[in-house]
Amino acid sequence: MSTLTLQNPAYAYEVVAPTSKSAAHRALCAAAFADAPTTLYINTVCDDIEATCRCLAALGVGITQEDQTLTVIPVARKSVRQNALLDCGESGSTLRFLLPVCAALGANARFMRRGRLPQRPLSPLWEVLEAHGLSLCEQGELLITRGRIEASDYSIDAQVSSQYVTGLLLALSLLDAPSTLTLTGEVESAPYINMTLAALGQFSAAPAVEGNGRAYRIPGYTKAPLRSPHALTPEGDFSGAAFPLALGAIGTHAVTVKGLDPDSTQGDKEILDLLVRFGARVTVNSDAVTVFPSPLRGININAKQIPDLVPVLAVLGAAASGTTTITGAARLRLKESDRLAAMHAFLSTVGGDISVNADGLLINGGTPLTGGCVTTFGDHRIAMSAAVASVLISEPVTLSDAACVAKSYPTFFDEVVFKKASDQSQQE
C-alpha cells in the first residue's frame, strides 16, 4: 500500500507506450514450448508478465531478463516439471492461459491465486477441461490439476471470457494430433482471440479459421510444431496508452504516445475512435498518436468488446458536457475490483455526477470536480483513471494505493504523470 497525493500534476508531453501485456503473455507461452530460444524485447515488465514468467520457469522453462530483454529457453513438452507450484499472483491471463496448457502437458500442476483471483470465474473452461480428461479441485487459494486432455473436438461458450479461448488454442497447439475448437454464445472481447491467432502465426502454428471466426482447426504439434522467430518485439499497448491519450484530450497540452501500431488487432485501439467521437482532435503519424485538448461532448458507448477502457472512458465522460452512457460492461464486476462500483465510488468522491446499474455507468459530465481521498481498491486501472482525472481538479486528490499500477504499467507515474522539469523546459 502506498498513498499518493496529486495536485496539478505536470504530466508528460510525449510517452512511449508500454509493451502490450496481452501480446507479451501470448508470446511467452508460445516461446516456452518452441523449437529454439526466443528473445523478446519488452519495455515494460509488469507484475502480470512477471507472473507468467514465474509460472513458466516453475514448469522448467529458462527465462532470463536483462534490461528490456527477456530470453526464453524452451522446455520439451515431455520434460515439464511435475507437481510444480505456479504462483499466478493476481493475473487472470496467466491462470486462464496456463491452466489448459498444463492440462495438455499432463503437468499435474498447482496454481496459487492471490487477491481477487480465486473469486474470478473459471466456468465454463473448468467443465470443458474436465469433460476431456482433466481433474480439478480447489484447496483455498490453490487450484490443483491431475491428468491430461487429449486431442479431440472441443466446444466452449465464449461469452464469459476470450481468455478461455486463448488458453485452449495454446493448449491444443501442444497436442500431437489435430483438434477442433468451436465457439458458442456471443463472443466476448473477440479482438483478443485475433491476437492469439497472430501470436501462434508468429510461431508458424496458426490454426485454420472457419465458420465466420467461430471454429478453429488446430493442426497439433506433430504437423505444426511451434517454431521460434528467434527475436520478437511485442507491440505497444493501447490499453495502457489510453491513459496518457486521455490526458491529452482533457488537459492543458497535447500528448503524443509513440510505439503504437495503427494496424493492431487490439480491441482497445478503439480508444482512438472514441476520443474522436468525444470531440477530441487525434492525429496518427506512423507509430505515434497525438491527442490535443478539445471541448468534449458526452456519447453512448457499448463496452462489450473493450471492457478495460471503461474506467478511463468514465473520466472522459466526466470531463465532457452532456451525458455519457456506458453499456455492456457487467463483466467489470469480476475484475481486480468491481470496477463499476469502484468508478462510481471514485467519481462520486470527487463530486462527479455518476450512477451505476447492472450493465454499466451513466455520467452527467461538465460538473466541476473537487479533491478528496480516493479508494483505488488495489486496482491498477482505477488508480490510473484517478490520476488522469486529477488534471481536472485544482485541489489535492489522494490515492489510497498507487503502487497497484505495477500490475500493468509500473512506470506510469514516473513516465506519464510526473515529467521531469528538464523535459518540461524543452517543450515550453
C-alpha positions as a Python dict, from the first residue, in 0.01 Angstrom:
ca = {
    (1, 'M'): (0, 0, 0),
    (2, 'S'): (133, 345, -88),
    (3, 'T'): (-77, 661, -77),
    (4, 'L'): (-7, 932, -331),
    (5, 'T'): (-138, 1288, -343),
    (6, 'L'): (-177, 1460, -680),
    (7, 'Q'): (-237, 1830, -738),
    (8, 'N'): (-199, 1988, -1081),
    (9, 'P'): (46, 1716, -1190),
    (10, 'A'): (300, 1813, -1457),
    (11, 'Y'): (213, 1532, -1694),
    (12, 'A'): (420, 1430, -1996),
    (13, 'Y'): (413, 1574, -2346),
    (14, 'E'): (544, 1254, -2502),
    (15, 'V'): (525, 891, -2387),
    (16, 'V'): (640, 559, -2527),
    (17, 'A'): (357, 309, -2499),
    (18, 'P'): (423, 21, -2260),
    (19, 'T'): (456, -321, -2417),
    (20, 'S'): (118, -486, -2458),
    (21, 'K'): (92, -736, -2177),
    (22, 'S'): (-169, -922, -2381),
    (23, 'A'): (82, -968, -2664),
    (24, 'A'): (365, -1046, -2422),
    (25, 'H'): (165, -1316, -2236),
    (26, 'R'): (94, -1492, -2565),
    (27, 'A'): (450, -1463, -2695),
    (28, 'L'): (590, -1602, -2370),
    (29, 'C'): (353, -1901, -2370),
    (30, 'A'): (440, -1988, -2731),
    (31, 'A'): (815, -1931, -2686),
    (32, 'A'): (818, -2157, -2380),
    (33, 'F'): (749, -2466, -2594),
    (34, 'A'): (908, -2366, -2925),
    (35, 'D'): (1190, -2546, -3105),
    (36, 'A'): (1459, -2287, -3019),
    (37, 'P'): (1523, -1993, -2786),
    (38, 'T'): (1338, -1666, -2841),
    (39, 'T'): (1445, -1315, -2745),
    (40, 'L'): (1156, -1085, -2654),
    (41, 'Y'): (1208, -710, -2637),
    (42, 'I'): (969, -579, -2372),
    (43, 'N'): (999, -221, -2249),
    (44, 'T'): (767, -270, -1951),
    (45, 'V'): (779, -590, -1748),
    (46, 'C'): (475, -550, -1526),
    (47, 'D'): (356, -770, -1240),
    (48, 'D'): (129, -978, -1465),
    (49, 'I'): (412, -1055, -1709),
    (50, 'E'): (637, -1143, -1416),
    (51, 'A'): (367, -1386, -1303),
    (52, 'T'): (366, -1564, -1640),
    (53, 'C'): (748, -1576, -1641),
    (54, 'R'): (747, -1714, -1287),
    (55, 'C'): (495, -1986, -1372),
    (56, 'L'): (671, -2090, -1692),
    (57, 'A'): (1000, -2109, -1501),
    (58, 'A'): (832, -2336, -1246),
    (59, 'L'): (750, -2572, -1535),
    (60, 'G'): (1117, -2583, -1640),
    (61, 'V'): (1133, -2304, -1894),
    (62, 'G'): (1451, -2097, -1882),
    (63, 'I'): (1379, -1723, -1866),
    (64, 'T'): (1641, -1455, -1811),
    (65, 'Q'): (1590, -1080, -1804),
    (66, 'E'): (1848, -815, -1885),
    (67, 'D'): (1728, -456, -1909),
    (68, 'Q'): (1435, -470, -2154),
    (69, 'T'): (1517, -812, -2297),
    (70, 'L'): (1367, -1146, -2199),
    (71, 'T'): (1540, -1459, -2328),
    (72, 'V'): (1319, -1768, -2328),
    (73, 'I'): (1486, -2111, -2336),
    (74, 'P'): (1207, -2357, -2417),
    (75, 'V'): (1139, -2683, -2238),
    (76, 'A'): (1048, -3002, -2423),
    (77, 'R'): (682, -3088, -2380),
    (78, 'K'): (764, -3426, -2225),
    (79, 'S'): (1016, -3272, -1986),
    (80, 'V'): (797, -3022, -1800),
    (81, 'R'): (822, -3043, -1423),
    (82, 'Q'): (551, -3238, -1249),
    (83, 'N'): (357, -3107, -949),
    (84, 'A'): (505, -2760, -989),
    (85, 'L'): (365, -2471, -788),
    (86, 'L'): (263, -2195, -1027),
    (87, 'D'): (217, -1863, -847),
    (88, 'C'): (-17, -1663, -1073),
    (89, 'G'): (-32, -1365, -840),
    (90, 'E'): (-344, -1173, -942),
    (91, 'S'): (-303, -1235, -1316),
    (92, 'G'): (-618, -1377, -1473),
    (93, 'S'): (-443, -1419, -1809),
    (94, 'T'): (-163, -1624, -1651),
    (95, 'L'): (-409, -1861, -1486),
    (96, 'R'): (-652, -1894, -1777),
    (97, 'F'): (-376, -1946, -2035),
    (98, 'L'): (-158, -2186, -1838),
    (99, 'L'): (-435, -2398, -1688),
    (100, 'P'): (-524, -2552, -2029),
    (101, 'V'): (-156, -2561, -2127),
    (102, 'C'): (-68, -2764, -1819),
    (103, 'A'): (-368, -2987, -1892),
    (104, 'A'): (-231, -3055, -2242),
    (105, 'L'): (113, -3132, -2100),
    (106, 'G'): (-17, -3354, -1818),
    (107, 'A'): (185, -3145, -1573),
    (108, 'N'): (-32, -3210, -1262),
    (109, 'A'): (24, -2852, -1157),
    (110, 'R'): (-76, -2649, -852),
    (111, 'F'): (-190, -2293, -921),
    (112, 'M'): (-162, -2031, -648),
    (113, 'R'): (-418, -1750, -688),
    (114, 'R'): (-393, -1425, -497),
    (115, 'G'): (-611, -1120, -436),
    (116, 'R'): (-950, -1149, -607),
    (117, 'L'): (-829, -1415, -849),
    (118, 'P'): (-983, -1709, -655),
    (119, 'Q'): (-1323, -1537, -688),
    (120, 'R'): (-1293, -1470, -1060),
    (121, 'P'): (-1481, -1724, -1275),
    (122, 'L'): (-1329, -2030, -1442),
    (123, 'S'): (-1654, -2172, -1573),
    (124, 'P'): (-1713, -2298, -1842),
    (125, 'L'): (-1340, -2359, -1901),
    (126, 'W'): (-1335, -2580, -1591),
    (127, 'E'): (-1616, -2801, -1723),
    (128, 'V'): (-1462, -2827, -2072),
    (129, 'L'): (-1127, -2941, -1934),
    (130, 'E'): (-1292, -3196, -1703),
    (131, 'A'): (-1501, -3329, -1991),
    (132, 'H'): (-1179, -3401, -2180),
    (133, 'G'): (-991, -3584, -1907),
    (134, 'L'): (-862, -3334, -1652),
    (135, 'S'): (-941, -3347, -1281),
    (136, 'L'): (-952, -3017, -1090),
    (137, 'C'): (-1004, -2935, -725),
    (138, 'E'): (-968, -2626, -509),
    (139, 'Q'): (-797, -2601, -171),
    (140, 'G'): (-839, -2241, -62),
    (141, 'E'): (-625, -2026, -291),
    (142, 'L'): (-478, -2336, -457),
    (143, 'L'): (-620, -2490, -774),
    (144, 'I'): (-486, -2842, -830),
    (145, 'T'): (-490, -3031, -1160),
    (146, 'R'): (-447, -3401, -1233),
    (147, 'G'): (-450, -3584, -1563),
    (148, 'R'): (-420, -3479, -1925),
    (149, 'I'): (-652, -3366, -2200),
    (150, 'E'): (-635, -3533, -2541),
    (151, 'A'): (-677, -3415, -2898),
    (152, 'S'): (-1046, -3407, -2981),
    (153, 'D'): (-1335, -3184, -3085),
    (154, 'Y'): (-1377, -2907, -2828),
    (155, 'S'): (-1658, -2657, -2780),
    (156, 'I'): (-1686, -2368, -2535),
    (157, 'D'): (-1931, -2090, -2459),
    (158, 'A'): (-1724, -1779, -2535),
    (159, 'Q'): (-1948, -1519, -2374),
    (160, 'V'): (-1768, -1516, -2038),
    (161, 'S'): (-1408, -1453, -2143),
    (162, 'S'): (-1194, -1465, -2456),
    (163, 'Q'): (-909, -1578, -2228),
    (164, 'Y'): (-1065, -1924, -2216),
    (165, 'V'): (-1047, -1944, -2595),
    (166, 'T'): (-685, -1828, -2594),
    (167, 'G'): (-591, -2087, -2332),
    (168, 'L'): (-749, -2366, -2535),
    (169, 'L'): (-588, -2252, -2861),
    (170, 'L'): (-246, -2251, -2694),
    (171, 'A'): (-306, -2588, -2528),
    (172, 'L'): (-442, -2770, -2834),
    (173, 'S'): (-140, -2649, -3032),
    (174, 'L'): (77, -2853, -2793),
    (175, 'L'): (-105, -3183, -2850),
    (176, 'D'): (38, -3424, -3106),
    (177, 'A'): (-283, -3485, -3302),
    (178, 'P'): (-523, -3235, -3463),
    (179, 'S'): (-817, -3088, -3272),
    (180, 'T'): (-1107, -2856, -3340),
    (181, 'L'): (-1244, -2576, -3124),
    (182, 'T'): (-1594, -2437, -3176),
    (183, 'L'): (-1725, -2124, -3003),
    (184, 'T'): (-2084, -2094, -2889),
    (185, 'G'): (-2270, -1795, -2748),
    (186, 'E'): (-2176, -1431, -2801),
    (187, 'V'): (-1800, -1394, -2819),
    (188, 'E'): (-1656, -1161, -2556),
    (189, 'S'): (-1353, -945, -2644),
    (190, 'A'): (-1315, -1107, -2985),
    (191, 'P'): (-1011, -895, -3086),
    (192, 'Y'): (-807, -1071, -2818),
    (193, 'I'): (-870, -1404, -2991),
    (194, 'N'): (-728, -1248, -3307),
    (195, 'M'): (-418, -1155, -3107),
    (196, 'T'): (-379, -1520, -3009),
    (197, 'L'): (-410, -1635, -3369),
    (198, 'A'): (-149, -1377, -3471),
    (199, 'A'): (87, -1491, -3192),
    (200, 'L'): (58, -1855, -3297),
    (201, 'G'): (120, -1742, -3654),
    (202, 'Q'): (445, -1578, -3545),
    (203, 'F'): (550, -1924, -3424),
    (204, 'S'): (433, -2092, -3751),
    (205, 'A'): (140, -2268, -3584),
    (206, 'A'): (-166, -2063, -3675),
    (207, 'P'): (-493, -2259, -3665),
    (208, 'A'): (-726, -2257, -3964),
    (209, 'V'): (-1023, -2027, -3901),
    (210, 'E'): (-1367, -2140, -4016),
    (211, 'G'): (-1733, -2067, -3953),
    (212, 'N'): (-1705, -1686, -3961),
    (213, 'G'): (-1441, -1694, -3691),
    (214, 'R'): (-1631, -1929, -3462),
    (215, 'A'): (-1444, -2251, -3539),
    (216, 'Y'): (-1076, -2340, -3549),
    (217, 'R'): (-882, -2637, -3680),
    (218, 'I'): (-565, -2678, -3477),
    (219, 'P'): (-311, -2899, -3659),
    (220, 'G'): (-127, -3008, -3344),
    (221, 'Y'): (244, -3015, -3266),
    (222, 'T'): (335, -3305, -3497),
    (223, 'K'): (216, -3124, -3809),
    (224, 'A'): (279, -2768, -3691),
    (225, 'P'): (545, -2751, -3417),
    (226, 'L'): (600, -2411, -3262),
    (227, 'R'): (898, -2264, -3448),
    (228, 'S'): (1078, -1977, -3281),
    (229, 'P'): (1106, -1649, -3474),
    (230, 'H'): (1429, -1608, -3267),
    (231, 'A'): (1357, -1241, -3189),
    (232, 'L'): (1026, -1071, -3134),
    (233, 'T'): (909, -728, -3022),
    (234, 'P'): (552, -743, -2889),
    (235, 'E'): (355, -434, -2988),
    (236, 'G'): (272, -132, -2775),
    (237, 'D'): (-34, -147, -2554),
    (238, 'F'): (-343, 55, -2646),
    (239, 'S'): (-498, -27, -2305),
    (240, 'G'): (-211, 144, -2126),
    (241, 'A'): (-178, 419, -2387),
    (242, 'A'): (-543, 515, -2331),
    (243, 'F'): (-448, 695, -2008),
    (244, 'P'): (-193, 941, -2149),
    (245, 'L'): (-408, 982, -2461),
    (246, 'A'): (-700, 1081, -2238),
    (247, 'L'): (-473, 1331, -2063),
    (248, 'G'): (-415, 1493, -2400),
    (249, 'A'): (-789, 1535, -2453),
    (250, 'I'): (-881, 1681, -2112),
    (251, 'G'): (-561, 1857, -2002),
    (252, 'T'): (-385, 2177, -2098),
    (253, 'H'): (-147, 2049, -2366),
    (254, 'A'): (-129, 1779, -2633),
    (255, 'V'): (14, 1436, -2554),
    (256, 'T'): (190, 1210, -2804),
    (257, 'V'): (218, 835, -2746),
    (258, 'K'): (476, 653, -2957),
    (259, 'G'): (516, 282, -3023),
    (260, 'L'): (158, 209, -3127),
    (261, 'D'): (67, 1, -3431),
    (262, 'P'): (-217, 165, -3625),
    (263, 'D'): (-294, -175, -3782),
    (264, 'S'): (-308, -356, -3448),
    (265, 'T'): (-575, -618, -3383),
    (266, 'Q'): (-605, -499, -3021),
    (267, 'G'): (-965, -421, -2938),
    (268, 'D'): (-861, -128, -2722),
    (269, 'K'): (-733, 51, -3032),
    (270, 'E'): (-1094, 172, -3035),
    (271, 'I'): (-983, 440, -2789),
    (272, 'L'): (-877, 644, -3094),
    (273, 'D'): (-1226, 637, -3248),
    (274, 'L'): (-1387, 701, -2911),
    (275, 'L'): (-1172, 1007, -2848),
    (276, 'V'): (-1279, 1144, -3187),
    (277, 'R'): (-1643, 1073, -3103),
    (278, 'F'): (-1599, 1262, -2776),
    (279, 'G'): (-1477, 1557, -2984),
    (280, 'A'): (-1101, 1533, -2937),
    (281, 'R'): (-859, 1609, -3220),
    (282, 'V'): (-648, 1300, -3287),
    (283, 'T'): (-363, 1264, -3535),
    (284, 'V'): (-177, 946, -3630),
    (285, 'N'): (172, 966, -3779),
    (286, 'S'): (340, 629, -3835),
    (287, 'D'): (361, 473, -3484),
    (288, 'A'): (278, 796, -3298),
    (289, 'V'): (-66, 916, -3188),
    (290, 'T'): (-119, 1273, -3068),
    (291, 'V'): (-431, 1395, -2889),
    (292, 'F'): (-498, 1766, -2846),
    (293, 'P'): (-707, 1938, -2575),
    (294, 'S'): (-1060, 1984, -2703),
    (295, 'P'): (-1411, 2060, -2578),
    (296, 'L'): (-1569, 1720, -2527),
    (297, 'R'): (-1932, 1612, -2550),
    (298, 'G'): (-2099, 1306, -2400),
    (299, 'I'): (-2152, 995, -2612),
    (300, 'N'): (-2307, 649, -2589),
    (301, 'I'): (-2060, 360, -2566),
    (302, 'N'): (-2112, -15, -2591),
    (303, 'A'): (-1815, -156, -2399),
    (304, 'K'): (-1883, -524, -2469),
    (305, 'Q'): (-1557, -572, -2660),
    (306, 'I'): (-1348, -309, -2476),
    (307, 'P'): (-1409, -358, -2102),
    (308, 'D'): (-1060, -245, -1995),
    (309, 'L'): (-1125, 103, -2135),
    (310, 'V'): (-1433, 170, -1922),
    (311, 'P'): (-1260, 339, -1622),
    (312, 'V'): (-1079, 597, -1834),
    (313, 'L'): (-1385, 641, -2057),
    (314, 'A'): (-1581, 731, -1745),
    (315, 'V'): (-1326, 1004, -1671),
    (316, 'L'): (-1364, 1137, -2025),
    (317, 'G'): (-1739, 1134, -1970),
    (318, 'A'): (-1698, 1338, -1651),
    (319, 'A'): (-1493, 1594, -1846),
    (320, 'A'): (-1743, 1614, -2132),
    (321, 'S'): (-2054, 1827, -2150),
    (322, 'G'): (-2381, 1635, -2155),
    (323, 'T'): (-2438, 1269, -2075),
    (324, 'T'): (-2215, 972, -2141),
    (325, 'T'): (-2376, 628, -2121),
    (326, 'I'): (-2163, 313, -2098),
    (327, 'T'): (-2337, -21, -2151),
    (328, 'G'): (-2226, -382, -2199),
    (329, 'A'): (-1992, -361, -1901),
    (330, 'A'): (-2142, -606, -1649),
    (331, 'R'): (-1828, -822, -1671),
    (332, 'L'): (-1631, -545, -1500),
    (333, 'R'): (-1776, -655, -1167),
    (334, 'L'): (-1546, -961, -1192),
    (335, 'K'): (-1214, -784, -1247),
    (336, 'E'): (-943, -691, -993),
    (337, 'S'): (-1221, -493, -828),
    (338, 'D'): (-1586, -441, -905),
    (339, 'R'): (-1489, -170, -1149),
    (340, 'L'): (-1840, -36, -1196),
    (341, 'A'): (-1880, 16, -823),
    (342, 'A'): (-1520, 141, -793),
    (343, 'M'): (-1563, 408, -1062),
    (344, 'H'): (-1893, 514, -909),
    (345, 'A'): (-1724, 548, -570),
    (346, 'F'): (-1428, 739, -714),
    (347, 'L'): (-1616, 993, -925),
    (348, 'S'): (-1878, 1043, -654),
    (349, 'T'): (-1599, 1117, -404),
    (350, 'V'): (-1461, 1397, -621),
    (351, 'G'): (-1800, 1550, -695),
    (352, 'G'): (-1891, 1380, -1022),
    (353, 'D'): (-2250, 1307, -1123),
    (354, 'I'): (-2247, 932, -1191),
    (355, 'S'): (-2488, 644, -1145),
    (356, 'V'): (-2428, 272, -1182),
    (357, 'N'): (-2656, -6, -1297),
    (358, 'A'): (-2620, -377, -1364),
    (359, 'D'): (-2480, -322, -1712),
    (360, 'G'): (-2278, -3, -1695),
    (361, 'L'): (-2250, 361, -1598),
    (362, 'L'): (-2425, 691, -1668),
    (363, 'I'): (-2218, 1006, -1627),
    (364, 'N'): (-2356, 1358, -1643),
    (365, 'G'): (-2043, 1547, -1734),
    (366, 'G'): (-1927, 1904, -1709),
    (367, 'T'): (-1972, 1922, -1332),
    (368, 'P'): (-1668, 2082, -1160),
    (369, 'L'): (-1476, 1816, -971),
    (370, 'T'): (-1329, 1860, -625),
    (371, 'G'): (-1042, 1699, -439),
    (372, 'G'): (-1065, 1418, -192),
    (373, 'C'): (-930, 1085, -73),
    (374, 'V'): (-995, 821, -336),
    (375, 'T'): (-1001, 447, -275),
    (376, 'T'): (-840, 263, -565),
    (377, 'F'): (-946, -81, -436),
    (378, 'G'): (-597, -202, -527),
    (379, 'D'): (-700, -189, -893),
    (380, 'H'): (-443, -56, -1141),
    (381, 'R'): (-699, 82, -1387),
    (382, 'I'): (-888, 268, -1115),
    (383, 'A'): (-565, 424, -987),
    (384, 'M'): (-456, 537, -1334),
    (385, 'S'): (-803, 673, -1413),
    (386, 'A'): (-800, 874, -1090),
    (387, 'A'): (-459, 1013, -1184),
    (388, 'V'): (-594, 1121, -1523),
    (389, 'A'): (-892, 1289, -1359),
    (390, 'S'): (-665, 1483, -1123),
    (391, 'V'): (-574, 1724, -1407),
    (392, 'L'): (-936, 1843, -1396),
    (393, 'I'): (-914, 1923, -1025),
    (394, 'S'): (-726, 2213, -865),
    (395, 'E'): (-749, 2063, -516),
    (396, 'P'): (-541, 1768, -390),
    (397, 'V'): (-652, 1417, -485),
    (398, 'T'): (-510, 1138, -267),
    (399, 'L'): (-500, 782, -398),
    (400, 'S'): (-519, 508, -134),
    (401, 'D'): (-289, 266, -320),
    (402, 'A'): (-83, 400, -609),
    (403, 'A'): (159, 106, -619),
    (404, 'C'): (-110, -118, -772),
    (405, 'V'): (-31, 30, -1116),
    (406, 'A'): (263, -214, -1123),
    (407, 'K'): (17, -482, -1229),
    (408, 'S'): (13, -346, -1585),
    (409, 'Y'): (209, -18, -1607),
    (410, 'P'): (477, 11, -1337),
    (411, 'T'): (633, 324, -1490),
    (412, 'F'): (303, 509, -1520),
    (413, 'F'): (364, 773, -1255),
    (414, 'D'): (730, 831, -1343),
    (415, 'E'): (681, 849, -1719),
    (416, 'V'): (328, 987, -1755),
    (417, 'V'): (210, 1183, -1454),
    (418, 'F'): (533, 1336, -1321),
    (419, 'K'): (754, 1451, -1607),
    (420, 'K'): (1098, 1587, -1527),
    (421, 'A'): (1144, 1963, -1511),
    (422, 'S'): (1411, 1942, -1783),
    (423, 'D'): (1161, 1773, -2014),
    (424, 'Q'): (907, 2048, -1947),
    (425, 'S'): (1151, 2331, -2018),
    (426, 'Q'): (1238, 2177, -2356),
    (427, 'Q'): (873, 2165, -2457),
    (428, 'E'): (767, 2513, -2344),
}
